[in-house]
Short mmCIF file of C-alpha atoms in Angstrom, two decimals:
data_model
loop_
_atom_site.label_atom_id
_atom_site.label_comp_id
_atom_site.label_asym_id
_atom_site.label_seq_id
_atom_site.Cartn_x
_atom_site.Cartn_y
_atom_site.Cartn_z
CA MET A 852 -11.64 72.10 130.60
CA LYS A 853 -12.20 74.03 127.59
CA GLN A 854 -12.13 72.08 124.11
CA ARG A 855 -9.84 71.55 122.04
CA PRO A 856 -10.89 73.14 118.38
CA GLN A 857 -11.04 71.05 115.61
CA GLN A 858 -8.46 71.71 114.16
CA VAL A 859 -5.86 70.42 116.57
CA GLN A 860 -8.56 67.10 117.53
CA ARG A 861 -7.82 66.50 113.31
CA MET A 862 -3.90 67.13 114.10
CA ILE A 863 -3.69 65.12 117.10
CA GLU A 864 -5.46 62.22 115.12
CA SER A 865 -3.28 62.58 112.09
CA ARG A 866 -0.31 62.45 113.99
CA SER A 867 -1.28 59.57 115.74
CA ILE A 868 -1.34 57.78 112.11
CA PHE A 869 1.27 58.58 110.78
CA GLY A 870 3.83 58.06 114.67
CA HIS A 871 2.17 54.50 114.18
CA GLY A 872 2.78 54.07 110.73
CA PHE A 873 6.05 55.63 111.11
CA LEU A 874 7.27 52.81 113.83
CA ALA A 875 5.45 49.89 111.32
CA LEU A 876 8.22 50.88 108.98
CA ILE A 877 10.62 51.14 111.33
CA ALA A 878 10.34 47.04 112.23
CA LEU A 879 9.66 46.35 108.20
CA LEU A 880 12.76 47.72 107.73
CA VAL A 881 14.41 46.36 111.06
CA ILE A 882 12.91 43.52 109.98
CA ALA A 883 14.53 43.33 106.10
CA ALA A 884 17.40 43.86 107.05
CA LEU A 885 18.26 41.31 109.50
CA MET A 886 16.86 38.80 106.88
CA SER A 887 18.55 40.34 104.14
CA GLY A 888 21.96 40.60 105.98
CA SER A 889 22.08 44.02 103.85
CA LEU A 890 24.41 46.41 104.63
CA ARG A 891 22.14 49.43 102.84
CA ALA A 892 19.08 48.50 104.62
CA LEU A 893 20.82 49.02 108.14
CA VAL A 894 22.01 52.05 106.70
CA LEU A 895 18.51 52.65 105.39
CA VAL A 896 17.26 51.87 108.96
CA VAL A 897 19.17 53.97 111.14
CA LEU A 898 18.85 57.38 108.50
CA VAL A 899 15.18 56.56 108.75
CA LEU A 900 15.10 56.60 112.40
CA ILE A 901 17.24 60.28 112.39
CA ILE A 902 14.26 61.48 109.58
CA GLY A 903 11.80 60.45 111.90
CA PHE A 904 13.09 61.76 115.49
CA SER A 905 14.59 65.06 113.64
CA LEU A 906 10.94 66.18 112.28
CA GLY A 907 9.54 64.85 115.63
CA LEU A 908 6.83 62.59 114.21
CA LEU A 909 7.24 60.03 117.21
CA LEU A 910 6.77 62.07 119.81
CA GLY A 911 5.66 65.32 117.81
CA ARG A 912 6.58 68.88 118.91
CA ARG A 913 6.07 70.39 122.07
CA ARG A 914 3.35 73.34 120.91
CA GLU A 915 1.67 73.91 116.96
CA SER A 916 0.50 77.16 115.52
CA VAL A 917 -2.57 76.05 114.63
CA THR A 918 -4.66 78.90 112.75
CA GLY A 919 -2.57 81.78 112.91
CA GLY A 920 -1.71 81.43 116.69
CA GLU A 921 -0.42 78.99 119.01
CA THR A 922 -1.64 75.88 121.02
CA ALA A 923 0.12 73.69 123.46
CA LEU A 924 -1.00 70.12 122.73
CA ASP A 925 -0.30 67.41 125.06
CA THR A 926 1.92 64.05 123.28
CA PRO A 927 3.94 61.32 124.84
CA SER A 928 6.65 64.00 124.85
CA SER A 929 6.18 64.51 128.29
CA GLY A 930 7.41 68.50 128.10
CA LEU A 931 10.67 67.67 126.24
CA ASN A 932 12.10 67.71 123.99
CA SER A 933 11.81 66.31 120.97
CA SER A 934 15.03 67.06 119.28
CA HIS A 935 16.70 66.82 122.56
CA PHE A 936 15.68 63.32 122.54
CA SER A 937 15.79 62.30 119.73
CA ALA A 938 19.58 62.97 119.68
CA ARG A 939 19.95 60.78 123.54
CA PHE A 940 18.27 58.57 121.69
CA LEU A 941 20.21 58.16 118.28
CA ASP A 942 23.61 58.50 120.81
CA SER A 943 22.46 55.60 123.60
CA ALA A 944 21.48 53.50 120.08
CA LEU A 945 25.11 53.27 118.36
CA LYS A 946 26.44 52.84 122.04
CA GLU A 947 24.05 49.74 122.19
CA MET A 948 25.38 48.88 118.96
CA ARG A 949 28.30 45.74 119.28
CA GLU A 950 29.36 46.64 115.69
CA GLY A 951 31.17 49.72 114.72
CA LEU A 952 30.13 51.91 113.26
CA LEU A 953 32.44 54.57 111.17
CA VAL A 954 31.28 57.45 108.69
CA ILE A 955 33.38 59.71 106.79
CA ASP A 956 33.05 62.77 104.77
CA ALA A 957 34.40 62.90 100.97
CA ASP A 958 38.15 64.13 102.49
CA MET A 959 38.18 60.91 103.99
CA ARG A 960 37.67 62.79 107.60
CA VAL A 961 35.67 61.10 110.08
CA VAL A 962 32.56 62.91 110.96
CA ALA A 963 30.51 59.76 112.96
CA SER A 964 31.51 56.71 114.56
CA ASN A 965 30.03 55.01 117.91
CA ARG A 966 31.80 52.75 120.82
CA ALA A 967 32.50 49.96 119.02
CA ALA A 968 34.24 51.52 116.31
CA ARG A 969 36.50 53.91 119.10
CA ASN A 970 37.42 50.30 120.97
CA LEU A 971 39.32 49.22 117.74
CA PHE A 972 41.42 52.70 117.39
CA SER A 973 41.94 52.48 121.96
CA ASP A 974 45.24 54.81 121.97
CA LEU A 975 43.88 57.33 120.05
CA ASN A 976 41.80 57.94 123.55
CA ASP A 977 38.27 57.57 122.27
CA VAL A 978 39.10 61.04 120.22
CA ILE A 979 38.60 59.81 116.23
CA ASP A 980 36.84 61.54 114.93
CA SER A 981 37.16 65.26 112.70
CA ARG A 982 40.34 63.32 111.92
CA ARG A 983 41.29 61.81 108.94
CA LEU A 984 41.02 57.81 108.38
CA THR A 985 45.19 57.83 107.63
CA GLU A 986 45.32 59.15 111.65
CA LEU A 987 43.11 56.24 112.93
CA THR A 988 45.33 53.19 111.42
CA ARG A 989 47.55 52.33 109.01
CA ASN A 990 46.03 49.01 107.87
CA PRO A 991 45.77 49.53 104.02
CA ALA A 992 42.01 47.38 104.01
CA ILE A 993 40.57 49.27 105.63
CA TYR A 994 41.46 52.99 104.43
CA ASP A 995 41.19 51.66 100.98
CA ALA A 996 37.83 49.63 101.87
CA PHE A 997 36.39 53.17 102.31
CA LEU A 998 38.50 54.99 99.25
CA ASP A 999 36.42 52.35 97.10
CA ALA A 1000 33.56 53.69 98.66
CA VAL A 1001 34.36 57.43 99.08
CA ARG A 1002 35.07 56.40 94.95
CA GLY A 1003 31.43 55.09 94.20
CA LYS A 1004 31.71 51.33 94.92
CA GLU A 1005 30.95 49.28 97.87
CA ARG A 1006 32.73 47.20 99.60
CA THR A 1007 31.11 44.05 101.92
CA GLY A 1008 33.58 40.53 103.03
CA VAL A 1009 36.81 43.16 103.59
CA LYS A 1010 38.66 40.84 106.02
CA VAL A 1011 40.34 43.37 108.86
CA GLU A 1012 42.44 41.39 111.74
CA THR A 1013 43.59 43.96 114.83
CA TYR A 1014 46.35 43.14 116.85
CA GLY A 1015 46.24 44.33 120.67
CA GLN A 1016 46.38 41.30 123.26
CA GLU A 1017 44.29 39.35 121.68
CA ARG A 1018 44.26 38.79 117.65
CA ARG A 1019 40.80 39.68 116.78
CA VAL A 1020 38.91 39.42 113.51
CA PHE A 1021 36.26 41.53 111.49
CA ASP A 1022 34.24 41.40 108.20
CA LEU A 1023 34.32 45.49 106.98
CA ARG A 1024 31.14 46.53 105.64
CA VAL A 1025 31.22 50.01 103.63
CA VAL A 1026 28.79 51.97 101.47
CA PRO A 1027 29.21 55.56 99.51
CA LEU A 1028 27.39 57.92 100.44
CA ARG A 1029 25.84 60.89 98.11
CA SER A 1030 26.25 64.76 98.41
CA THR A 1031 23.04 66.29 99.09
CA ASN A 1032 22.86 67.44 95.82
CA GLY A 1033 23.05 64.50 94.30
CA HIS A 1034 25.77 64.98 92.62
CA GLY A 1035 28.93 63.14 93.41
CA SER A 1036 30.33 61.80 96.65
CA GLY A 1037 29.15 62.27 100.09
CA GLY A 1038 31.41 60.00 102.11
CA ALA A 1039 30.85 56.61 103.02
CA VAL A 1040 29.71 54.43 106.32
CA GLY A 1041 31.26 51.32 107.53
CA VAL A 1042 30.73 48.55 109.82
CA PHE A 1043 32.78 46.02 111.63
CA PHE A 1044 31.50 43.29 111.66
CA ASP A 1045 33.74 41.24 114.39
CA VAL A 1046 33.67 37.32 113.87
CA THR A 1047 36.44 36.75 115.48
CA ARG A 1048 34.49 34.35 116.80
CA LEU A 1049 33.62 32.91 113.47
CA GLU A 1050 36.89 32.31 112.67
CA ARG A 1051 37.74 30.81 115.76
CA LEU A 1052 35.21 27.93 115.41
CA GLU A 1053 36.02 27.64 111.24
CA ILE A 1054 39.22 26.57 112.42
CA ILE A 1055 38.41 24.17 114.38
CA ARG A 1056 35.23 22.78 113.03
CA GLN A 1057 38.11 22.54 109.64
CA GLU A 1058 41.32 20.83 112.27
CA PHE A 1059 38.57 18.43 113.56
CA LEU A 1060 37.45 17.10 110.06
CA SER A 1061 40.79 16.66 108.79
CA ASN A 1062 42.13 14.79 112.37
CA VAL A 1063 38.86 12.33 112.14
CA SER A 1064 40.04 11.99 108.17
CA HIS A 1065 43.21 10.63 109.52
CA GLU A 1066 42.34 8.43 112.32
CA LEU A 1067 39.98 7.02 110.22
CA ARG A 1068 41.70 7.03 107.31
CA THR A 1069 44.78 4.94 108.99
CA PRO A 1070 42.89 1.44 110.33
CA LEU A 1071 40.40 1.57 106.73
CA THR A 1072 44.41 1.37 104.83
CA SER A 1073 45.32 -1.35 107.36
CA ILE A 1074 41.78 -3.23 107.38
CA ARG A 1075 41.99 -3.08 103.79
CA ALA A 1076 44.99 -3.79 103.01
CA LEU A 1077 44.78 -6.79 104.22
CA ALA A 1078 41.27 -7.80 102.89
CA GLU A 1079 43.77 -7.63 100.19
CA THR A 1080 46.36 -9.68 100.84
CA LEU A 1081 43.60 -12.21 101.93
CA GLU A 1082 42.04 -12.34 98.95
CA ASN A 1083 45.40 -12.73 96.91
CA GLY A 1084 46.18 -16.06 98.09
CA ALA A 1085 47.11 -15.37 102.07
CA ILE A 1086 43.33 -16.74 103.03
CA GLU A 1087 45.43 -19.92 103.12
CA ASP A 1088 47.93 -18.97 104.52
CA HIS A 1089 47.25 -21.48 107.89
CA GLN A 1090 50.79 -19.62 109.21
CA ASN A 1091 49.54 -16.23 108.91
CA ASN A 1092 45.72 -15.68 108.19
CA ARG A 1093 44.60 -15.48 111.67
CA ARG A 1094 46.86 -13.54 112.74
CA PHE A 1095 45.89 -11.41 109.88
CA LEU A 1096 42.00 -11.42 110.48
CA PHE A 1097 43.02 -10.13 114.05
CA ILE A 1098 44.70 -7.31 113.26
CA ILE A 1099 41.63 -6.25 110.78
CA GLN A 1100 38.95 -7.13 113.64
CA LYS A 1101 41.68 -4.64 115.92
CA ASN A 1102 41.31 -1.53 113.82
CA ALA A 1103 37.83 -1.59 113.46
CA ASP A 1104 37.35 -2.18 117.03
CA ARG A 1105 38.95 1.00 117.28
CA MET A 1106 37.18 2.76 114.49
CA HIS A 1107 34.58 1.80 116.51
CA ARG A 1108 35.62 3.07 119.46
CA LEU A 1109 36.20 6.83 117.40
CA ILE A 1110 32.94 6.90 115.91
CA ASP A 1111 31.23 5.93 119.37
CA ASP A 1112 34.59 8.93 121.09
CA ILE A 1113 33.76 11.49 118.52
CA LEU A 1114 28.50 10.81 118.44
CA GLU A 1115 29.29 11.25 122.64
CA LEU A 1116 31.92 14.29 122.76
CA SER A 1117 29.17 16.12 119.53
CA ALA A 1118 25.82 14.89 122.35
CA ILE A 1119 27.68 16.43 125.29
CA GLU A 1120 28.94 20.17 123.49
CA ALA A 1121 25.49 20.43 122.07
CA GLY A 1122 24.03 20.74 125.20
CA ASN A 1123 22.30 17.17 124.76
CA VAL A 1124 24.02 15.69 127.47
CA LYS A 1125 22.20 15.79 130.61
CA VAL A 1126 24.09 15.27 133.84
CA LYS A 1127 21.56 14.44 136.57
CA PRO A 1128 23.96 14.94 139.86
CA GLU A 1129 22.98 12.97 142.98
CA ILE A 1130 25.03 12.57 146.10
CA ILE A 1131 26.90 9.28 145.64
CA GLN A 1132 29.20 7.01 147.57
CA LEU A 1133 32.56 7.20 146.65
CA HIS A 1134 35.00 4.16 147.03
CA PRO A 1135 32.31 1.54 145.65
CA LEU A 1136 32.10 3.90 142.87
CA VAL A 1137 35.98 3.72 142.38
CA GLU A 1138 36.41 0.45 143.39
CA ASP A 1139 34.48 -0.70 139.96
CA VAL A 1140 37.03 1.43 137.88
CA ILE A 1141 39.59 -0.38 139.04
CA ALA A 1142 37.63 -4.34 138.14
CA SER A 1143 36.58 -3.37 135.36
CA LEU A 1144 41.03 -2.28 134.82
CA SER A 1145 42.30 -4.75 136.39
CA ALA A 1146 43.39 -6.83 133.46
CA SER A 1147 44.51 -4.17 132.30
CA ALA A 1148 46.62 -2.99 135.69
CA VAL A 1149 48.10 -6.81 135.22
CA ALA A 1150 49.05 -7.21 132.13
CA ARG A 1151 51.71 -3.89 132.70
CA LYS A 1152 52.13 -4.86 136.34
CA ILE A 1153 50.57 -1.86 137.15
CA THR A 1154 49.23 -1.45 141.36
CA VAL A 1155 46.56 0.72 141.33
CA ASP A 1156 46.05 1.87 145.30
CA ASP A 1157 42.39 3.60 146.02
CA LEU A 1158 42.87 5.66 148.62
CA VAL A 1159 39.50 6.99 149.20
CA ASP A 1160 37.88 7.47 152.11
CA ARG A 1161 35.11 4.89 152.47
CA LYS A 1162 32.50 7.09 153.69
CA ALA A 1163 33.39 9.81 151.22
CA GLU A 1164 30.82 11.37 149.32
CA VAL A 1165 30.26 13.49 146.70
CA PHE A 1166 27.87 15.46 144.03
CA ALA A 1167 27.82 14.33 140.81
CA ASP A 1168 26.68 12.08 137.79
CA PRO A 1169 27.53 8.86 139.24
CA HIS A 1170 27.64 7.31 135.09
CA ARG A 1171 29.25 10.60 134.40
CA LEU A 1172 31.94 10.23 137.35
CA LEU A 1173 32.53 6.26 136.35
CA GLN A 1174 33.39 7.55 132.94
CA MET A 1175 35.54 10.56 133.47
CA LEU A 1176 37.74 8.17 136.06
CA THR A 1177 37.87 5.75 134.05
CA ASN A 1178 39.13 7.21 131.13
CA LEU A 1179 41.36 8.89 133.56
CA VAL A 1180 42.56 5.96 135.55
CA ASP A 1181 42.93 3.81 131.72
CA ASN A 1182 45.46 6.66 130.69
CA ALA A 1183 46.91 6.72 133.91
CA ILE A 1184 47.53 2.57 132.91
CA LYS A 1185 49.16 2.66 129.72
CA PHE A 1186 51.55 5.54 129.63
CA ASN A 1187 52.86 4.50 132.48
CA ARG A 1188 55.93 2.59 133.55
CA GLU A 1189 55.79 -0.92 133.03
CA GLY A 1190 55.72 -1.47 137.33
CA GLY A 1191 54.67 1.24 138.57
CA THR A 1192 51.60 2.57 140.53
CA VAL A 1193 48.70 4.07 139.80
CA THR A 1194 47.03 6.03 142.97
CA ILE A 1195 43.18 7.60 143.55
CA ARG A 1196 42.86 9.87 146.41
CA HIS A 1197 40.17 12.50 147.51
CA GLU A 1198 39.94 16.07 148.95
CA SER A 1199 36.90 18.25 150.43
CA ASP A 1200 37.80 21.47 151.45
CA ARG A 1201 35.67 24.06 149.25
CA ALA A 1202 35.11 21.81 146.51
CA ASP A 1203 35.72 18.00 146.14
CA ARG A 1204 38.57 17.12 144.59
CA ILE A 1205 39.46 13.05 142.42
CA ARG A 1206 43.12 13.32 142.11
CA VAL A 1207 44.37 10.11 140.01
CA GLU A 1208 48.01 10.02 140.20
CA ASP A 1209 50.55 7.80 138.02
CA SER A 1210 54.62 7.32 138.23
CA GLY A 1211 54.64 7.47 133.96
CA GLU A 1212 56.80 8.64 132.69
CA GLY A 1213 55.18 12.72 132.86
CA ILE A 1214 54.35 15.18 130.33
CA PRO A 1215 56.85 18.22 129.04
CA ALA A 1216 55.44 21.38 130.26
CA HIS A 1217 55.08 23.05 127.16
CA HIS A 1218 52.11 19.59 125.48
CA LEU A 1219 50.13 20.76 129.24
CA ASP A 1220 48.07 23.52 128.02
CA ARG A 1221 46.83 21.91 124.79
CA LEU A 1222 46.38 18.37 126.94
CA PHE A 1223 42.67 18.21 126.79
CA GLU A 1224 42.03 19.72 122.80
CA ARG A 1225 40.38 16.67 120.88
CA PHE A 1226 42.62 14.65 118.98
CA TYR A 1227 46.44 16.54 120.82
CA ARG A 1228 48.50 13.99 121.77
CA VAL A 1229 51.70 13.88 122.98
CA ASP A 1230 53.01 10.33 121.58
CA ARG A 1231 50.68 9.86 118.62
CA ALA A 1232 52.83 6.78 117.97
CA ARG A 1233 52.27 5.03 121.11
CA SER A 1234 48.40 6.43 121.58
CA ARG A 1235 47.70 4.51 118.61
CA GLU A 1236 49.70 1.58 118.96
CA LEU A 1237 48.02 1.31 122.84
CA GLY A 1238 43.87 1.58 121.04
CA GLY A 1239 43.61 5.95 122.21
CA THR A 1240 41.29 7.83 119.76
CA GLY A 1241 42.43 10.92 120.99
CA LEU A 1242 39.72 12.27 122.60
CA GLY A 1243 39.26 10.98 125.87
CA LEU A 1244 40.60 13.88 127.69
CA ALA A 1245 38.53 16.24 126.02
CA ILE A 1246 35.58 14.19 126.56
CA VAL A 1247 36.81 14.55 130.86
CA LYS A 1248 36.56 18.26 129.99
CA HIS A 1249 33.45 18.92 129.18
CA LEU A 1250 31.89 16.30 131.39
CA ALA A 1251 33.20 17.57 134.59
CA ARG A 1252 32.39 21.02 132.86
CA ALA A 1253 28.34 20.70 132.88
CA HIS A 1254 28.83 19.44 136.31
CA GLY A 1255 29.96 22.94 137.09
CA GLY A 1256 33.47 21.78 138.23
CA GLU A 1257 37.07 21.14 136.22
CA VAL A 1258 39.89 18.57 135.53
CA ILE A 1259 43.51 19.75 135.85
CA VAL A 1260 46.49 18.39 134.70
CA GLU A 1261 49.77 19.39 137.19
CA SER A 1262 52.64 17.05 135.94
CA ARG A 1263 56.78 17.43 135.46
CA PHE A 1264 58.87 15.46 132.43
CA GLY A 1265 60.13 12.15 134.29
CA GLU A 1266 58.28 12.75 137.36
CA GLY A 1267 54.96 11.32 136.61
CA SER A 1268 51.32 13.00 136.68
CA GLN A 1269 48.18 13.72 138.57
CA PHE A 1270 45.22 14.68 137.06
CA THR A 1271 42.37 16.00 139.22
CA ILE A 1272 38.65 16.28 138.81
CA GLU A 1273 37.23 19.28 140.68
CA LEU A 1274 33.98 19.01 140.97
CA PRO A 1275 31.38 22.34 143.75
CA HIS A 1276 29.64 21.18 146.41
CA ASN A 1277 25.88 21.58 146.48
CA ILE A 1278 25.10 21.90 150.27
CA THR A 1279 21.34 21.61 149.91
CA MET A 1280 20.63 19.15 147.78
CA LYS A 1281 23.30 16.86 150.61
CA ALA A 1282 21.51 17.96 153.49
CA THR A 1283 18.34 17.11 151.93
CA ALA A 1284 19.22 14.02 150.83
CA SER A 1285 21.53 12.69 153.60
CA ALA A 1286 18.31 13.67 155.86
CA THR A 1287 16.74 11.72 153.07
CA LEU A 1288 18.86 8.00 153.78
CA ASN A 1289 18.74 8.83 157.01
CA VAL A 1290 14.56 8.24 157.77
#
């Protein structure tokens, strides 16, 4: 093989060094962009990539002119045209971006966009390049942000809402582009960050804090008022002082249950509660639930029927299943008619289903979709009177899902309610456990 000219060899080495340096620059820019959250930094990364690949710094040209002649060089391009590769690379990168990228010129026409941006204007069948921005949207927030950027003003934190099949919220950030001669505007680059989920979580957080403060304030107000009454002389009122102390204790217990449920639910939602499913006998567990709630059932003259087969088995964490069933049966007793019935059944086909049925007043249909939300109550006054925290069903929902299952409610107003815990089978684990038990 003919040895390469020394000049060519030096060129290859220079290119290799420069290429590695360019890769290092890209890495540093990406890290800086992610750390700073700056749109300018993100745009700079894109521009450097465009320049770098266009010049062939990473892949090299297929041929180099050396000392007036053409000498073929072996490069990582493997015969691919670097410009063609650059275009494909950038197109692929833009397509995979979750954020919508929109580039307009000084005349407010779209000159470049990616798939995420085109999805924002889906009624246009993905054809948005070369169209004026006013043809794409009537949303004044979008138009004003790009117009300001074209005039040289960077815009960040612009809230954009879209209403299609579902409401979506975007944080739009737009920066101006200078013209090639450095004078005047060359257009603008805008990035749409989808913050729908973040906004939804923020709303949930605010509602949660509002509900917690309200739920704690109610018993605290009662405790404080009664304590002041006792302090002002009622402690000597032997006919009422014990009643006041009983109410204080009742409200303190309510706060304790509320705090316990909040901590429990927070731990479950954070994934800090690990379920440890195993093959368990269902009937003894149901009997334990009934025994623990017998005093409440007797007080309201409620009959609790256990129709679970004595040989029934389920694959679940025994402690967590006990917790779920206790919550459901407790509710079925509390919100039942005096002298009513509660029935517990088990079915097994594609999954194990444990049903808790009551003969109460039922739940109006418009409440069913929100029944498992935190602090949601059909009858707030009655729930507080009965000592409910408003978190029991939310805990049941999350524990069922932690098992890979679900909890379902069916109810008709005036005809009672039925709550079903649905748990998946684990055939392999069941077979293994049964074999172990039979040894």
